[in-house]
Coordinates of C-alpha atoms in Angstrom, one line a residue:
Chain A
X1 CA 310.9 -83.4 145.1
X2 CA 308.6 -86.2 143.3
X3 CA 305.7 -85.4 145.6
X4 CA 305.6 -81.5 144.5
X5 CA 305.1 -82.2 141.1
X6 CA 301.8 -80.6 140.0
X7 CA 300.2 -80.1 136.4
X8 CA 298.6 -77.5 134.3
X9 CA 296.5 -79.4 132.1
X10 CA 299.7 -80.6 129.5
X11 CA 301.9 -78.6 131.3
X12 CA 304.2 -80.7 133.7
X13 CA 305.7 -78.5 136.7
X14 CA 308.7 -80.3 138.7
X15 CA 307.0 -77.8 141.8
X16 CA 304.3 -75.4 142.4
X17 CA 306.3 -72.7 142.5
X18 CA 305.4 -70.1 139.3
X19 CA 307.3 -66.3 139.6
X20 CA 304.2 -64.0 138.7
X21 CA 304.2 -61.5 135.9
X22 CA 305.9 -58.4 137.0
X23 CA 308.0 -59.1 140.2
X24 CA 310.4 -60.7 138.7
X25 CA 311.1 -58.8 135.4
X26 CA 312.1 -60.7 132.5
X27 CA 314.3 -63.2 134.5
X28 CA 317.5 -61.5 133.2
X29 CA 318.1 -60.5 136.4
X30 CA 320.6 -63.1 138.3
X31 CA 319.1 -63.4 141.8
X32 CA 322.5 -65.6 143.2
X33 CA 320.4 -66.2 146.4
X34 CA 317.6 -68.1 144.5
X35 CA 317.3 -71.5 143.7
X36 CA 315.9 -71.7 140.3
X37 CA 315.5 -76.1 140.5
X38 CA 312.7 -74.8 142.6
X39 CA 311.0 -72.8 140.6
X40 CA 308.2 -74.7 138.4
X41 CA 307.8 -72.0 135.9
X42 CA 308.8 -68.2 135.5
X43 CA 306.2 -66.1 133.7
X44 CA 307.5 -62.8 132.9
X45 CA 306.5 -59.2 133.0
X46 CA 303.8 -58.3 130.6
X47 CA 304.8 -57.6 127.2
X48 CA 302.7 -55.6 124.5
X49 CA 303.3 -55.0 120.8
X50 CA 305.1 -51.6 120.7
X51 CA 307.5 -50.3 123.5
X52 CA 306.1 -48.9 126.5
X53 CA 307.9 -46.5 128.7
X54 CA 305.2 -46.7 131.4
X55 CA 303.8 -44.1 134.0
X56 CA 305.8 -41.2 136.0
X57 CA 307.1 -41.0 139.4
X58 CA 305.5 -41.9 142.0
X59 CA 305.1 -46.1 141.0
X60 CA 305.0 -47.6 144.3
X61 CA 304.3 -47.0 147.9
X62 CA 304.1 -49.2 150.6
X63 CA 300.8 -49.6 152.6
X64 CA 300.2 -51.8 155.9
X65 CA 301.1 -55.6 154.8
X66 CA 301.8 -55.0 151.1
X67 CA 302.3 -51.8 148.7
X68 CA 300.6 -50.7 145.7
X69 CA 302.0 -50.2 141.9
X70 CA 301.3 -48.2 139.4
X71 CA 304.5 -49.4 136.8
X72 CA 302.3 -48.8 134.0
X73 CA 303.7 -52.4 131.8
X74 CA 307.0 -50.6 131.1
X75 CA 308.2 -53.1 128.2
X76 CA 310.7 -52.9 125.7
X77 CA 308.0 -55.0 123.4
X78 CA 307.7 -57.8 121.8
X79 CA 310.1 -58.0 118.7
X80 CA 312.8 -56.9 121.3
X81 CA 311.8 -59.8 124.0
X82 CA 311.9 -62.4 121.1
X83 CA 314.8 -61.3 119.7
X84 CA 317.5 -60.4 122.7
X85 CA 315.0 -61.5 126.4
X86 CA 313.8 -65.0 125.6
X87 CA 317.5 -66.3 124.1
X88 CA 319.4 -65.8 127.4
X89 CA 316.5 -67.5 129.9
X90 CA 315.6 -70.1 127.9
X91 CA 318.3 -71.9 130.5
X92 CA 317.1 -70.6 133.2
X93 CA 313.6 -71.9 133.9
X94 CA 312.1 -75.2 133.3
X95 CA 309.0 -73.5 131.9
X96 CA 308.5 -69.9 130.6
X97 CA 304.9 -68.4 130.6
X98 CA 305.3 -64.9 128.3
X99 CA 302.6 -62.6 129.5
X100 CA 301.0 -60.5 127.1
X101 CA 298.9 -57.1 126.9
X102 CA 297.2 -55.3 124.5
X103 CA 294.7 -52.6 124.1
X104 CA 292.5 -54.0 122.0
X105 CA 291.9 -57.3 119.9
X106 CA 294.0 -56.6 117.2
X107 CA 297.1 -55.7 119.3
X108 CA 296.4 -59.0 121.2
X109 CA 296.3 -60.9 117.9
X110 CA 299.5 -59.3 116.6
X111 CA 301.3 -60.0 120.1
X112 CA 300.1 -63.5 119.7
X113 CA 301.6 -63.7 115.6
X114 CA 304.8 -63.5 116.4
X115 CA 304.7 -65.3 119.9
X116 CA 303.7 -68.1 119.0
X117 CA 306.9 -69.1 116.7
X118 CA 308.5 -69.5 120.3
X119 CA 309.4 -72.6 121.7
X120 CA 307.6 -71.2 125.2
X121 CA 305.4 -73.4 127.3
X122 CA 302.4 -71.1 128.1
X123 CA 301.0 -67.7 127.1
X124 CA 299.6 -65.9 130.5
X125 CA 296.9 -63.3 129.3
X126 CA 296.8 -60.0 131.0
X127 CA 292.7 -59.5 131.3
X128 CA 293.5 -56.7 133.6
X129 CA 295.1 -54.6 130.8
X130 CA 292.1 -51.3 129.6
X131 CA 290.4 -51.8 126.8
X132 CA 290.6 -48.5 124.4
X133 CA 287.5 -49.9 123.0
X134 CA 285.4 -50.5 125.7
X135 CA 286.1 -46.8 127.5
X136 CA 289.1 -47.9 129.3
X137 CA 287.4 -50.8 131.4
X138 CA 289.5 -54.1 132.1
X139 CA 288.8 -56.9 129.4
X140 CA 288.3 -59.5 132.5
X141 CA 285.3 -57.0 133.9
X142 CA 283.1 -58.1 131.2
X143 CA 282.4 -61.6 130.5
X144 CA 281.6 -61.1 127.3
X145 CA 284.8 -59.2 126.2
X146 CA 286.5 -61.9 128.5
X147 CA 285.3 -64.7 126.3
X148 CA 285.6 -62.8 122.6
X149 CA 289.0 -61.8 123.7
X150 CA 290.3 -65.3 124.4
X151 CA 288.3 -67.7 121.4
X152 CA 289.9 -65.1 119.0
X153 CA 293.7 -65.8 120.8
X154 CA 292.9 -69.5 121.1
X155 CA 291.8 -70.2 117.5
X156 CA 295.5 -68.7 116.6
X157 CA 297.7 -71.1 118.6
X158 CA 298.1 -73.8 119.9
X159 CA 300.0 -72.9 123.0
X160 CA 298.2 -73.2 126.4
X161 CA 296.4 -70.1 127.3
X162 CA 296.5 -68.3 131.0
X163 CA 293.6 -66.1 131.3
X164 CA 295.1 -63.8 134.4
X165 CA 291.9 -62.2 135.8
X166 CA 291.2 -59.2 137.5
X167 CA 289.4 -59.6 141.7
X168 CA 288.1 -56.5 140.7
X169 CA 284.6 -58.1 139.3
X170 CA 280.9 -57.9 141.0
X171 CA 281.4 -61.9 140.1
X172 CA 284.5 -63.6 139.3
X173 CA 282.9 -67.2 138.5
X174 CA 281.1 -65.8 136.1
X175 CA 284.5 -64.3 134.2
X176 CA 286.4 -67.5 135.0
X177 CA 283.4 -69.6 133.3
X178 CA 283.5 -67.3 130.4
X179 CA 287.2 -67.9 130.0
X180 CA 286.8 -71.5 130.4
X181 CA 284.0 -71.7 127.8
X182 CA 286.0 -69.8 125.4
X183 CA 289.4 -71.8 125.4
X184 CA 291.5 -70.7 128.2
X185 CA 293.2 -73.3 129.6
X186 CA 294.4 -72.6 133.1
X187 CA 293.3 -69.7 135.5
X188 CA 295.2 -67.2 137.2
X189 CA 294.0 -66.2 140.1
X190 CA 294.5 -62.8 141.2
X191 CA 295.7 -59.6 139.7
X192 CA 296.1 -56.8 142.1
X193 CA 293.3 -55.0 143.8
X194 CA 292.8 -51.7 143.3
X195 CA 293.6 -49.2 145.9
X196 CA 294.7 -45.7 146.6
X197 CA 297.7 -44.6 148.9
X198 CA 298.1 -41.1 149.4
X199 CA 301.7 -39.9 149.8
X200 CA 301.5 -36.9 152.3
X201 CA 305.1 -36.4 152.2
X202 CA 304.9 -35.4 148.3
X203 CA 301.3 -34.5 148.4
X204 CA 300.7 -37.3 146.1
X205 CA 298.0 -40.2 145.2
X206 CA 299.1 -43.5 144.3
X207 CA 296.1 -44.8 142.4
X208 CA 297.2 -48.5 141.4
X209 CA 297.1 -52.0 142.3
X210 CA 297.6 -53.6 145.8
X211 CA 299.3 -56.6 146.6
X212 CA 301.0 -58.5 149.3
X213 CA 299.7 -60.3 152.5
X214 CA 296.9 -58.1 152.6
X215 CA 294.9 -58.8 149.6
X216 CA 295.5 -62.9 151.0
X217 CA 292.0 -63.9 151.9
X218 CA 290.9 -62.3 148.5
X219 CA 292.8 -64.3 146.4
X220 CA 291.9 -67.2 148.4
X221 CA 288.3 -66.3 148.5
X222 CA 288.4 -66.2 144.2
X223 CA 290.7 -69.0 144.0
X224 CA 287.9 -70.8 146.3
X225 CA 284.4 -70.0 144.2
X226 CA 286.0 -70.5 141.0
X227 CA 287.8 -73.8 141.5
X228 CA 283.7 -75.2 142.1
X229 CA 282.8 -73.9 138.7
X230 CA 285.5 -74.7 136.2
X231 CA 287.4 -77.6 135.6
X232 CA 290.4 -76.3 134.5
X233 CA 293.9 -75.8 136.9
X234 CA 294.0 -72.8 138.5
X235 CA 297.0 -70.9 139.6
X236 CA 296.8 -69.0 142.8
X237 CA 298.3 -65.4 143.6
X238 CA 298.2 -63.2 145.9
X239 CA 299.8 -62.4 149.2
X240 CA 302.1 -65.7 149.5
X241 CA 305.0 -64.6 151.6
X242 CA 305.4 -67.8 153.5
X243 CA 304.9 -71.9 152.9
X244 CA 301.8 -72.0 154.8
X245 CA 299.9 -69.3 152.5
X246 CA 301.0 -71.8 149.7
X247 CA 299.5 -74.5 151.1
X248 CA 296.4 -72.6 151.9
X249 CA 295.9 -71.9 147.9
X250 CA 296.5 -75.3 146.9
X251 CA 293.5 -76.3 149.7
X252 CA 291.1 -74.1 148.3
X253 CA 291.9 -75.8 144.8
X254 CA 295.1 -73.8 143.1
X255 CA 297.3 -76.7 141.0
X256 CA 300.4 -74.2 141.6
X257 CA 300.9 -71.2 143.5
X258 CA 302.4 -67.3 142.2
X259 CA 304.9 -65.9 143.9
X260 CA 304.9 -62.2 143.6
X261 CA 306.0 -59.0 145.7
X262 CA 306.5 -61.5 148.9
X263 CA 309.9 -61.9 147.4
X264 CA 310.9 -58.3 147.7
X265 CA 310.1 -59.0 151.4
X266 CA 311.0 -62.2 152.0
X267 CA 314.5 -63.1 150.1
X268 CA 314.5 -67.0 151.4
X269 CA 310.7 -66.9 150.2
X270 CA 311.3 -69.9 147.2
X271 CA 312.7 -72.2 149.9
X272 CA 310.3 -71.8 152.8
X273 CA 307.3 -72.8 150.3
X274 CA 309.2 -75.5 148.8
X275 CA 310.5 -76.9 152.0
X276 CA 307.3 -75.9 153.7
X277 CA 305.2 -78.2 151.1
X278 CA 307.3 -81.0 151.0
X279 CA 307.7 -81.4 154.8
X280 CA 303.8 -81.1 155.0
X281 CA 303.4 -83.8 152.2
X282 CA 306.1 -86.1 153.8
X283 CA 304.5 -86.1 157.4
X284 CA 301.3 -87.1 155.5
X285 CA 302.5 -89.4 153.2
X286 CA 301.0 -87.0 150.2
X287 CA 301.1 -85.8 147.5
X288 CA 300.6 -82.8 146.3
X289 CA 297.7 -83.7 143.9
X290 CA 296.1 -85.4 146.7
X291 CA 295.1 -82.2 148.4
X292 CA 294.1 -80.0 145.8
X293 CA 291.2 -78.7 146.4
X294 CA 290.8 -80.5 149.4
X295 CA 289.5 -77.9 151.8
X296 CA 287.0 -76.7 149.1
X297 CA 283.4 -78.1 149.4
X298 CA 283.1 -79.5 145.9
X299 CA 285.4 -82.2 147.8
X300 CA 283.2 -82.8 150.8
X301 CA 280.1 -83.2 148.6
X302 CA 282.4 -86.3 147.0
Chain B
X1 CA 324.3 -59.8 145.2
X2 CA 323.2 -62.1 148.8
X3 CA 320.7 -62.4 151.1
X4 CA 322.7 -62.4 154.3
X5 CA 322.3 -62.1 158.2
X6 CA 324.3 -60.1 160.2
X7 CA 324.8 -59.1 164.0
X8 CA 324.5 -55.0 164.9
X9 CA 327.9 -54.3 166.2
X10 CA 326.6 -50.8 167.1
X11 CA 323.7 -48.7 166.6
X12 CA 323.7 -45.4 168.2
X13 CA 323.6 -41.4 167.3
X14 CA 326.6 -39.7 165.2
X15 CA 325.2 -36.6 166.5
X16 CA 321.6 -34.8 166.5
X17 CA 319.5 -35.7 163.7
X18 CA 321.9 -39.2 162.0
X19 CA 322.0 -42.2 163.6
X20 CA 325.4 -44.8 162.7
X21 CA 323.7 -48.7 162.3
X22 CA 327.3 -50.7 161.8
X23 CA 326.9 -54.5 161.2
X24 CA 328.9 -57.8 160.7
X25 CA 330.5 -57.8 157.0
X26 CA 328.7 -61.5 156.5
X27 CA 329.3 -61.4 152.5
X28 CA 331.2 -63.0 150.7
X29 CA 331.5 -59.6 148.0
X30 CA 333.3 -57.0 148.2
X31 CA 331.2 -53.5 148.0
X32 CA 332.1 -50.6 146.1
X33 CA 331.2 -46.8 146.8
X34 CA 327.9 -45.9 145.7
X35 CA 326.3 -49.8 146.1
X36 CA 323.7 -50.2 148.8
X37 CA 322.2 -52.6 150.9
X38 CA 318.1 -53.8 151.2
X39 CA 317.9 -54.2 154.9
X40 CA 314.2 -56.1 155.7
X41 CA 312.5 -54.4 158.8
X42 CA 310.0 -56.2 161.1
X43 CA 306.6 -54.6 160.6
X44 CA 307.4 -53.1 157.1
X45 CA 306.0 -55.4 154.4
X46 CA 309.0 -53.4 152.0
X47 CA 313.0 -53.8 152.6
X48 CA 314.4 -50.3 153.4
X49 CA 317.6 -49.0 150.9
X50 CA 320.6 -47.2 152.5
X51 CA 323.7 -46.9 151.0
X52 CA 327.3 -48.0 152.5
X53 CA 329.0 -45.2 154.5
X54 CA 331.8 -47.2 155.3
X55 CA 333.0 -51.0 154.4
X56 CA 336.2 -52.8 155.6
X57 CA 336.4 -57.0 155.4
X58 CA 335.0 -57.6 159.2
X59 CA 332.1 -54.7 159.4
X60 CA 329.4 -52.6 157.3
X61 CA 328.2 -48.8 158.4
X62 CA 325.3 -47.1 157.2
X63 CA 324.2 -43.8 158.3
X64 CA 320.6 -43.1 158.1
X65 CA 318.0 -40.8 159.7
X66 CA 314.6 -41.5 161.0
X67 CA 312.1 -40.3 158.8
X68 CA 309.4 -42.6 159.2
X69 CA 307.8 -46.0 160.6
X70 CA 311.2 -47.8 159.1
X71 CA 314.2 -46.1 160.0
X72 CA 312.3 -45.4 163.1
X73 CA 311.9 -49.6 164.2
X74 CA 315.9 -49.6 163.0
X75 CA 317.1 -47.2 165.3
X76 CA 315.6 -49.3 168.0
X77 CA 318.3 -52.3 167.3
X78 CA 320.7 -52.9 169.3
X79 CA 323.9 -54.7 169.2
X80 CA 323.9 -58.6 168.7
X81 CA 320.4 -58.4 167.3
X82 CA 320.1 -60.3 163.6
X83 CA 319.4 -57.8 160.4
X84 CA 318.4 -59.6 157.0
X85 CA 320.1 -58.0 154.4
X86 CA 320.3 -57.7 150.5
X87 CA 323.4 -56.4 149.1
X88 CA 325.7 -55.7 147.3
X89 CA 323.0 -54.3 145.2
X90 CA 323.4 -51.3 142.5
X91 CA 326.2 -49.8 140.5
X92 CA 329.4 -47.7 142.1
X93 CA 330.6 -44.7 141.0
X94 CA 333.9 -45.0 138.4
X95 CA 337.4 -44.3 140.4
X96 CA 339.6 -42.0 138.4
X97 CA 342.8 -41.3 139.3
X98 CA 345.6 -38.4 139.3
X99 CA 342.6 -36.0 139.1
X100 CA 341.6 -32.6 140.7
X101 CA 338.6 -34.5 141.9
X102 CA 335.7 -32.7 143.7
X103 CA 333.3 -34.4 146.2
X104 CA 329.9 -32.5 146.3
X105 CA 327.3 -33.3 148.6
X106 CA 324.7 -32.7 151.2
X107 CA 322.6 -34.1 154.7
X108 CA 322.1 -38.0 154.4
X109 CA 323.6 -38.3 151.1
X110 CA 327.1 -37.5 152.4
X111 CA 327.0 -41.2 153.2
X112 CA 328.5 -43.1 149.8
X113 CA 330.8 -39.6 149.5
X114 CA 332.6 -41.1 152.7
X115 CA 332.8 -44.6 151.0
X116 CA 333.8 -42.9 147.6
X117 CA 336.1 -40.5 148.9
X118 CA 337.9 -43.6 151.6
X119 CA 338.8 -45.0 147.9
X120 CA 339.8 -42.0 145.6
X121 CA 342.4 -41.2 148.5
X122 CA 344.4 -44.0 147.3
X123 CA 344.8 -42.6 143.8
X124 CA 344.8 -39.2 143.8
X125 CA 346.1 -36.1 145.7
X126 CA 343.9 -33.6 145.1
X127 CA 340.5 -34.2 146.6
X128 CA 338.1 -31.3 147.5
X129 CA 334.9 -32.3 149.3
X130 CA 332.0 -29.8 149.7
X131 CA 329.9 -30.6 152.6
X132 CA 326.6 -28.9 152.5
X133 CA 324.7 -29.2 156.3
X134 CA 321.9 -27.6 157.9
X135 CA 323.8 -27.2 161.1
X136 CA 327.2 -27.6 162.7
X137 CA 325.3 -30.6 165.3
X138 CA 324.4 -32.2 162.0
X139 CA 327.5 -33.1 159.9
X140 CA 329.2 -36.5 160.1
X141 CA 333.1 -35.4 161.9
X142 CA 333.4 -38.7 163.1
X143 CA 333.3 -40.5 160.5
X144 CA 335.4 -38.4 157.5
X145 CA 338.3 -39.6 156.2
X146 CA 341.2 -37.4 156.8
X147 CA 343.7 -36.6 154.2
X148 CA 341.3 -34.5 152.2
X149 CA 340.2 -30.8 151.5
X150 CA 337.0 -30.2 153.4
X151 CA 334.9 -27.1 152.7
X152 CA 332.0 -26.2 154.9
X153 CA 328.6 -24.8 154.4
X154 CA 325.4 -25.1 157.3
X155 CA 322.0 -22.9 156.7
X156 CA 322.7 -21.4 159.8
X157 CA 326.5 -20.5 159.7
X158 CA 327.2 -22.9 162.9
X159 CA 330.2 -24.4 161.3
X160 CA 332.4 -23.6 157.8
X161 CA 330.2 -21.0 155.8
X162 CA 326.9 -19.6 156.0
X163 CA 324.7 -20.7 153.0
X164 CA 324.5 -23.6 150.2
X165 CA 327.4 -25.5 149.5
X166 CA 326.9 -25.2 145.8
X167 CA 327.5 -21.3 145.7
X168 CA 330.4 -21.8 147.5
X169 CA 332.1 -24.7 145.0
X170 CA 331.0 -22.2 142.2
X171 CA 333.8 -20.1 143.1
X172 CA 336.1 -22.6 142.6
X173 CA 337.4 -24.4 139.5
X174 CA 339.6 -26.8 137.8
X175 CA 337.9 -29.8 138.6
X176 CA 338.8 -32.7 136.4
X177 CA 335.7 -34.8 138.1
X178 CA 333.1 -34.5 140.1
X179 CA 331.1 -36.7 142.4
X180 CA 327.5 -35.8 144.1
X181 CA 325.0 -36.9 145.9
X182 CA 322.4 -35.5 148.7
X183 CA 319.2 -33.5 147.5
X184 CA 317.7 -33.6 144.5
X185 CA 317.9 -29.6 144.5
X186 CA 321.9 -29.3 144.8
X187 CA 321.9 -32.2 142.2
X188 CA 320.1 -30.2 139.6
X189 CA 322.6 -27.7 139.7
X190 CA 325.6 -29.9 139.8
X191 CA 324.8 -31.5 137.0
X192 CA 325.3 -28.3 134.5
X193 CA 328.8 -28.8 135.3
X194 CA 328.6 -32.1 133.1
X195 CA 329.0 -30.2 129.9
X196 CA 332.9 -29.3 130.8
X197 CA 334.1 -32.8 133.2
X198 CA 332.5 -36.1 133.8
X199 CA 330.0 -35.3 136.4
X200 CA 328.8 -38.7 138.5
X201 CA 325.7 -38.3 140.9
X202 CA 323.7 -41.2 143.3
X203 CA 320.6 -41.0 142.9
X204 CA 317.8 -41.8 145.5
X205 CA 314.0 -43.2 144.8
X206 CA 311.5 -45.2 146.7
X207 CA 312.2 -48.9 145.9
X208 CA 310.5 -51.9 145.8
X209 CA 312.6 -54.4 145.3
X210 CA 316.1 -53.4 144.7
X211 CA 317.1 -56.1 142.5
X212 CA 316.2 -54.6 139.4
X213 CA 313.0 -56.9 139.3
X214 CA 310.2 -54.6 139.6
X215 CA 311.0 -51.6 137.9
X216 CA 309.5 -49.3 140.8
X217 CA 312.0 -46.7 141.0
X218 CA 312.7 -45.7 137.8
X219 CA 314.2 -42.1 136.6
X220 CA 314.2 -40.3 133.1
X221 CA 317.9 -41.0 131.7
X222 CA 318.8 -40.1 127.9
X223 CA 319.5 -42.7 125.5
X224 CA 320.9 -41.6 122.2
X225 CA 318.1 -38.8 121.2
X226 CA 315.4 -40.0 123.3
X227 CA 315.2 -40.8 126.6
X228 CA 314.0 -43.7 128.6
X229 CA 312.9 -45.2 132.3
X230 CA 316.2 -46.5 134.2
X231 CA 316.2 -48.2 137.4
X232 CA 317.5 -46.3 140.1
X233 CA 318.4 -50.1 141.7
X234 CA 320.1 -51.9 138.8
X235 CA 320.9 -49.3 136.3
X236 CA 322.3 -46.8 138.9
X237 CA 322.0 -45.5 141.9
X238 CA 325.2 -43.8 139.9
X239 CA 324.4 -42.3 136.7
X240 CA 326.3 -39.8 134.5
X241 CA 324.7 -36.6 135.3
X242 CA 324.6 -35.7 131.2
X243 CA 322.3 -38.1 131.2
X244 CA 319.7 -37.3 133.8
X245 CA 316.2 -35.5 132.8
X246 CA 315.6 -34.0 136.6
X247 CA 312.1 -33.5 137.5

């Protein structure tokens, strides 16, 4: 157990093992076959200032290797989550990383007003979420909204910032250095890719986000060229559905590792990484700080 | 709700178009008509929903039909293989008892309606269950409780009456309940009944997860004067049909 311990910046994580935003709803939900010692931190599903009822049927749809969503940030928003979500899992979960969305700076801002009165131990951003004001494209397509949008959360609190960012970028270094330069403290590392599914069946598109095993290599790829360019933790997402992906995302440089729809297909998912990691560490006499990064080349250059 | 594995005890044809997958009962809970099981499938990256057809304390039957690359890898198990399953997972429908009670329901979604109507026999007498099919080779004999009223209906007039099950239960009345489930069509139409009894239907959607986590297969359900998304996986698969905004 000692030799999983991992850290986000100040934030101490007993393991790796973060639930990411959206596949594992607002921890409510009691999931008896889970272990919840081994999860590190939970960060739940995105929460914006009013209610949102999110899109219409069709949501998801299952593609080879993974499935693609289209939820829409269904939320009962943030005055509800403060008041009658965050009392019952404060309990539950060693750490709680709230992740929030809003359509434009002010709504982000207001999010962050009442937010930060919480005893929580991170606030995950979701870059991914459109910006009204910038014709619908992401915030975390844009260095330069990327950056404004972060200094202007970070000079409000003091919590530890998550900029979540988007693999959906001609560059993502350049975004993860803008985030870096304007406050964020750790990286997360990756939203869903785009994609389309069409649904012949119904006669219907399913224009969302893809995740699963699939869209593995490129969150390792991003996980990989960022962690030479900042120097803050990174969290990495995307694909895990075993302990050996884990372990690949800590090689390429992630401090912890996101568990996200692999859980829907594997149930024992939480204890294969875990017992995957520590048997890897224990047969190397490791730990897990020792091989962050260690695959990437910013090591080798050492 | 677990995360168990269980042995196929038998997998094989209840007659043309349905196949019967029956497994080990490896839980600890006890299921209720109306909950379902997530059953993982090699070479599907998503688990696959059915409901429970038929539950005792030693086995598990689900009745399913192959519709795609899922159900079609199922029916290839055979007995003593290993199945990963989720379950008890979703809500049951609510047993009343000393009722007129009416069973409604059509094709694949006859399945909880075996499960339901197993239970409402030990509490009431009179139990009428309407069993839409397309074709005589199609409906489930084998596997319907006895001690109940059962009224026919195929497309083709192969077995019970020609035509749709719901024009026949229109000519009859006095129903103190009624249960439903099957297509979303027959649904519709039960559910104007909701304004004189308690009308319960299971409802179907794709699903991601199934443990209320993802909130994939949502459905409009009324909520004082508005309405809102409900999950089809934690919230139902039962809902009051007063309460459903159909499609």
């Amino acid at each position: 157990m000692k030799s999983l311990k991992t850290k986000l910046g100040k934030i101490e994580l007993a393991t790796p093992i973060i639930m990411t935003s959206g596949t594992f709803g607002y921890g409510i939900e009691k999931i008896n076959f889970i272990d919840y010692e081994k999860i590190g931190a939970f960060t739940t599903k995105t929460i914006t200032y009013n209610p949102l009822r999110g899109n219409p049927q069709p949501r998801i749809y299952e593609t080879e290797y993974g499935m693609i969503n289209r939820i829409g940030l269904q939320n009962p928003g943030v005055f509800y989550f403060v008041k009658n979500v965050l009392p019952k899992i404060r309990k539950k979960f060693k750490n709680i990383f709230v992740s929030i969305a809003g359509r434009n700076e002010k709504e982000f801002i207001e999010i962050i007003k009442i937010i930060k009165k919480e005893k929580i131990s991170a606030i995950e951003l979701n870059l991914s979420c459109p910006n009204i004001e910038k014709k619908q494209r992401m915030f975390s397509q844009d260095s330069e909204t990327t950056y404004k949008i972060i200094s202007i959360i970070k000079n409000e609190t003091d919590i530890p910032l998550i900029a979540k960012l988007s693999p959906n970028v001609t560059d993502i270094k350049e975004i993860a250095i803008s985030a870096e330069k304007a406050g964020a403290d750790i990286i997360s590392l990756i939203n869903t890719v785009k994609g389309l599914s069409i649904d012949l069946k119904r006669m219907k598109i399913i224009d969302g986000g893809l995740s699963g095993p699939c869209i593995k290599p490129v969150g390792l790829k991003c996980v990989y060229d960022v962690y030479k360019v900042v120097k803050i933790p990174i969290i990495g997402i995307g694909g895990i559905i075993e302990g050996k992906d884990a372990l690949e995302y800590i090689l390429v440089g992630a401090s912890a590792i996101g568990i996200g729809s692999g859980l829907f297909s594997n149930a024992n998912i939480i204890n294969e990484v875990y017992n995957f990691l520590e048997n890897y560490l224990k047969k190397n006499n490791l730990m897990l700080e020792n091989i962050i990064g260690y695959l990437n080349e910013k090591d080798w250059l050492i | 709700m677990e995360n168990v594995i269980c042995e196929v005890i038998k997998n094989e044809n209840l007659n043309k178009d349905h196949l019967l997958l029956e497994f080990e009962n490896n839980f600890k809970e006890d299921f209720y008509p109306g909950n379902f099981v997530h059953i993982k499938i090699e070479k599907c990256f998503l688990r696959r929903p059915f409901s429970v057809a038929r539950f005792n304390k030693k086995s598990i039957q689900i009745i399913y039909k192959v519709v795609g690359k899922g159900t079609e890898i199922l029916s290839q198990k055979t007995k003593g293989e290993s199945i990963d399953i989720i379950g008890p997972l979703g809500n049951s429908f609510p047993i009343y008892k000393n009722k007129k009670i009416c069973i409604i329901g059509g094709g694949t979604g006859i399945a909880p309606l075996i499960f339901l109507s197993e239970e409402l026999k030990k509490f009431n007498k009179e139990i009428f269950f309407f069993y839409g099919s397309r074709n005589r080779n199609s409906i489930f004999f084998s596997v319907l409780p006895d001690g109940i009223d059962y009224i026919f209906s195929t497309d083709d007039g192969s077995f019970g009456t020609k035509g749709n099950i719901f024009d026949i239960f229109k000519k009859f009345n006095g129903f103190e309940v009624i249960y439903g489930s099957g297509p979303e069509e027959l649904l519709k139409k039960i559910s104007k009944f909701s304004k004189k009894v308690p009308v319960y239907l299971s409802l179907e959607n794709y699903m991601a997860c199934g443990m209320g986590l993802c909130y994939g297969c949502v459905v409009k359900i009324r909520e004082k004067d508005n309405w809102e998304y409900k999950r089809v996986c934690k919230d139902g698969p039962v809902f009051r049909a007063d309460k459903i905004i159909w499609r």
